[in-house]
PDB file of C-alpha atoms in Angstrom:
ATOM      1  CA  TRP A   1      11.465   6.079  -1.643  1.00  0.00           C
ATOM      2  CA  VAL A   2       7.701   5.645  -1.990  1.00  0.00           C
ATOM      3  CA  CYS A   3       7.660   8.077  -4.914  1.00  0.00           C
ATOM      4  CA  ALA A   4      10.535   6.220  -6.616  1.00  0.00           C
ATOM      5  CA  CYS A   5       8.696   2.905  -6.264  1.00  0.00           C
ATOM      6  CA  HIS A   6       5.497   4.436  -7.633  1.00  0.00           C
ATOM      7  CA  ASN A   7       7.414   5.947 -10.569  1.00  0.00           C
ATOM      8  CA  LEU A   8       8.934   2.550 -11.357  1.00  0.00           C
ATOM      9  CA  SER A   9       5.461   1.064 -11.182  1.00  0.00           C
ATOM     10  CA  SER A  10       4.203   3.609 -13.712  1.00  0.00           C
ATOM     11  CA  LEU A  11       7.131   2.840 -15.996  1.00  0.00           C
ATOM     12  CA  TYR A  12       6.454  -0.910 -15.926  1.00  0.00           C
ATOM     13  CA  GLU A  13       2.737  -0.345 -16.352  1.00  0.00           C
ATOM     14  CA  ALA A  14       3.440   1.696 -19.502  1.00  0.00           C
ATOM     15  CA  MET A  15       5.567  -1.217 -20.724  1.00  0.00           C
ATOM     16  CA  GLU A  16       2.604  -3.537 -19.977  1.00  0.00           C
ATOM     17  CA  GLU A  17       4.624  -5.404 -17.345  1.00  0.00           C
ATOM     18  CA  PHE A  18       1.659  -5.428 -14.969  1.00  0.00           C
ATOM     19  CA  GLU A  19       2.951  -7.968 -12.465  1.00  0.00           C
ATOM     20  CA  LEU A  20       6.172  -6.014 -11.978  1.00  0.00           C
ATOM     21  CA  ALA A  21       4.246  -2.738 -11.852  1.00  0.00           C
ATOM     22  CA  LEU A  22       2.085  -4.037  -9.017  1.00  0.00           C
ATOM     23  CA  LYS A  23       5.138  -5.394  -7.214  1.00  0.00           C
ATOM     24  CA  PHE A  24       6.681  -1.891  -7.106  1.00  0.00           C
ATOM     25  CA  LEU A  25       3.447  -0.512  -5.662  1.00  0.00           C
ATOM     26  CA  MET A  26       3.411  -3.243  -3.040  1.00  0.00           C
ATOM     27  CA  ILE A  27       7.019  -2.898  -1.802  1.00  0.00           C
ATOM     28  CA  PRO A  28       6.534   0.265   0.301  1.00  0.00           C
ATOM     29  CA  HIS A  29       2.976  -0.731   1.202  1.00  0.00           C
ATOM     30  CA  GLU A  30       4.040  -4.095   2.630  1.00  0.00           C
ATOM     31  CA  TYR A  31       6.923  -2.483   4.529  1.00  0.00           C
ATOM     32  CA  PHE A  32       4.641   0.033   6.239  1.00  0.00           C
ATOM     33  CA  LEU A  33       2.054  -2.656   6.925  1.00  0.00           C
ATOM     34  CA  LYS A  34       4.691  -4.776   8.691  1.00  0.00           C
ATOM     35  CA  VAL A  35       5.806  -1.783  10.776  1.00  0.00           C
ATOM     36  CA  THR A  36       2.230  -1.190  11.944  1.00  0.00           C
ATOM     37  CA  GLU A  37       2.130  -4.778  13.195  1.00  0.00           C
ATOM     38  CA  LEU A  38       5.419  -4.654  15.167  1.00  0.00           C
ATOM     39  CA  GLU A  39       4.871  -5.004  18.884  1.00  0.00           C
ATOM     40  CA  ASN A  40       8.263  -3.717  20.029  1.00  0.00           C
ATOM     41  CA  CYS A  41       8.115  -0.534  17.942  1.00  0.00           C
ATOM     42  CA  GLU A  42       7.671   3.010  19.233  1.00  0.00           C
ATOM     43  CA  GLU A  43       4.069   4.119  18.979  1.00  0.00           C
ATOM     44  CA  SER A  44       4.987   7.297  17.069  1.00  0.00           C
ATOM     45  CA  PHE A  45       6.852   5.267  14.442  1.00  0.00           C
ATOM     46  CA  ARG A  46       3.954   2.823  14.147  1.00  0.00           C
ATOM     47  CA  THR A  47       1.505   5.734  13.779  1.00  0.00           C
ATOM     48  CA  THR A  48       3.651   7.309  11.056  1.00  0.00           C
ATOM     49  CA  ALA A  49       3.760   3.991   9.218  1.00  0.00           C
ATOM     50  CA  PHE A  50      -0.013   3.671   9.521  1.00  0.00           C
ATOM     51  CA  MET A  51      -0.474   7.142   8.043  1.00  0.00           C
ATOM     52  CA  ALA A  52       1.927   6.203   5.237  1.00  0.00           C
ATOM     53  CA  LEU A  53      -0.459   3.397   4.325  1.00  0.00           C
ATOM     54  CA  SER A  54      -2.953   6.080   3.350  1.00  0.00           C
ATOM     55  CA  LEU A  55      -0.407   7.126   0.696  1.00  0.00           C
ATOM     56  CA  THR A  56       0.458   3.656  -0.556  1.00  0.00           C
ATOM     57  CA  LEU A  57      -3.006   2.091  -0.641  1.00  0.00           C
ATOM     58  CA  PRO A  58      -4.903   4.394  -3.073  1.00  0.00           C
ATOM     59  CA  PRO A  59      -2.500   3.804  -6.003  1.00  0.00           C
ATOM     60  CA  ILE A  60      -2.754   0.053  -5.402  1.00  0.00           C
ATOM     61  CA  LEU A  61      -6.558   0.186  -5.401  1.00  0.00           C
ATOM     62  CA  LEU A  62      -6.535   2.264  -8.584  1.00  0.00           C
ATOM     63  CA  PHE A  63      -4.122  -0.152 -10.243  1.00  0.00           C
ATOM     64  CA  THR A  64      -6.256  -3.160  -9.309  1.00  0.00           C
ATOM     65  CA  GLN A  65      -9.349  -1.477 -10.750  1.00  0.00           C
ATOM     66  CA  GLN A  66      -7.553  -1.019 -14.061  1.00  0.00           C
ATOM     67  CA  HIS A  67      -5.793  -4.397 -13.950  1.00  0.00           C
ATOM     68  CA  PRO A  68      -7.949  -6.871 -11.973  1.00  0.00           C
ATOM     69  CA  THR A  69      -6.303  -9.080  -9.383  1.00  0.00           C
ATOM     70  CA  CYS A  70      -7.523 -11.983  -7.246  1.00  0.00           C
ATOM     71  CA  ASP A  71     -10.679 -11.585  -5.153  1.00  0.00           C
ATOM     72  CA  THR A  72      -8.909 -12.410  -1.877  1.00  0.00           C
ATOM     73  CA  CYS A  73      -6.332  -9.675  -2.486  1.00  0.00           C
ATOM     74  CA  MET A  74      -9.059  -7.179  -3.298  1.00  0.00           C
ATOM     75  CA  GLU A  75     -10.965  -8.044  -0.115  1.00  0.00           C
ATOM     76  CA  LYS A  76      -7.842  -7.482   2.006  1.00  0.00           C
ATOM     77  CA  LEU A  77      -7.065  -4.158   0.310  1.00  0.00           C
ATOM     78  CA  THR A  78     -10.652  -2.933   0.589  1.00  0.00           C
ATOM     79  CA  SER A  79     -10.797  -3.929   4.243  1.00  0.00           C
ATOM     80  CA  LEU A  80      -7.557  -2.080   4.960  1.00  0.00           C
ATOM     81  CA  ALA A  81      -8.836   0.979   3.095  1.00  0.00           C
ATOM     82  CA  GLN A  82     -11.938   1.054   5.307  1.00  0.00           C
ATOM     83  CA  ARG A  83      -9.830   0.650   8.452  1.00  0.00           C
ATOM     84  CA  ILE A  84      -7.539   3.512   7.437  1.00  0.00           C
ATOM     85  CA  LYS A  85     -10.515   5.695   6.527  1.00  0.00           C
ATOM     86  CA  HIS A  86     -12.025   5.276   9.999  1.00  0.00           C
ATOM     87  CA  LEU A  87      -8.822   5.557  12.026  1.00  0.00           C
ATOM     88  CA  LEU A  88      -7.064   8.509  10.365  1.00  0.00           C
ATOM     89  CA  PRO A  89      -9.550  11.188  11.480  1.00  0.00           C
ATOM     90  CA  ALA A  90      -9.144   9.963  15.072  1.00  0.00           C
ATOM     91  CA  MET A  91      -5.370  10.473  14.855  1.00  0.00           C
ATOM     92  CA  HIS A  92      -5.553  14.197  14.135  1.00  0.00           C
TER      93      HIS A  92
END
């Protein structure tokens, strides 16, 4: 599912439909982000979703470097990237 969304993003990026390309990168990312914030969710499922963010976030950051987006969005993404970077080694 994540791979299919990323492939669609690449297709729309090649067609210079940048807003739609970013939207397809964000769909799985936002889903996993919401799962990590659920309070009544099993911890193992939440942890898996958090680790999935490490797969969805790098393509978004790369896309936003090539096709700039708003400063607030970039701050949120960069902050999340730092959080993931520090927490993932502790999960192993």
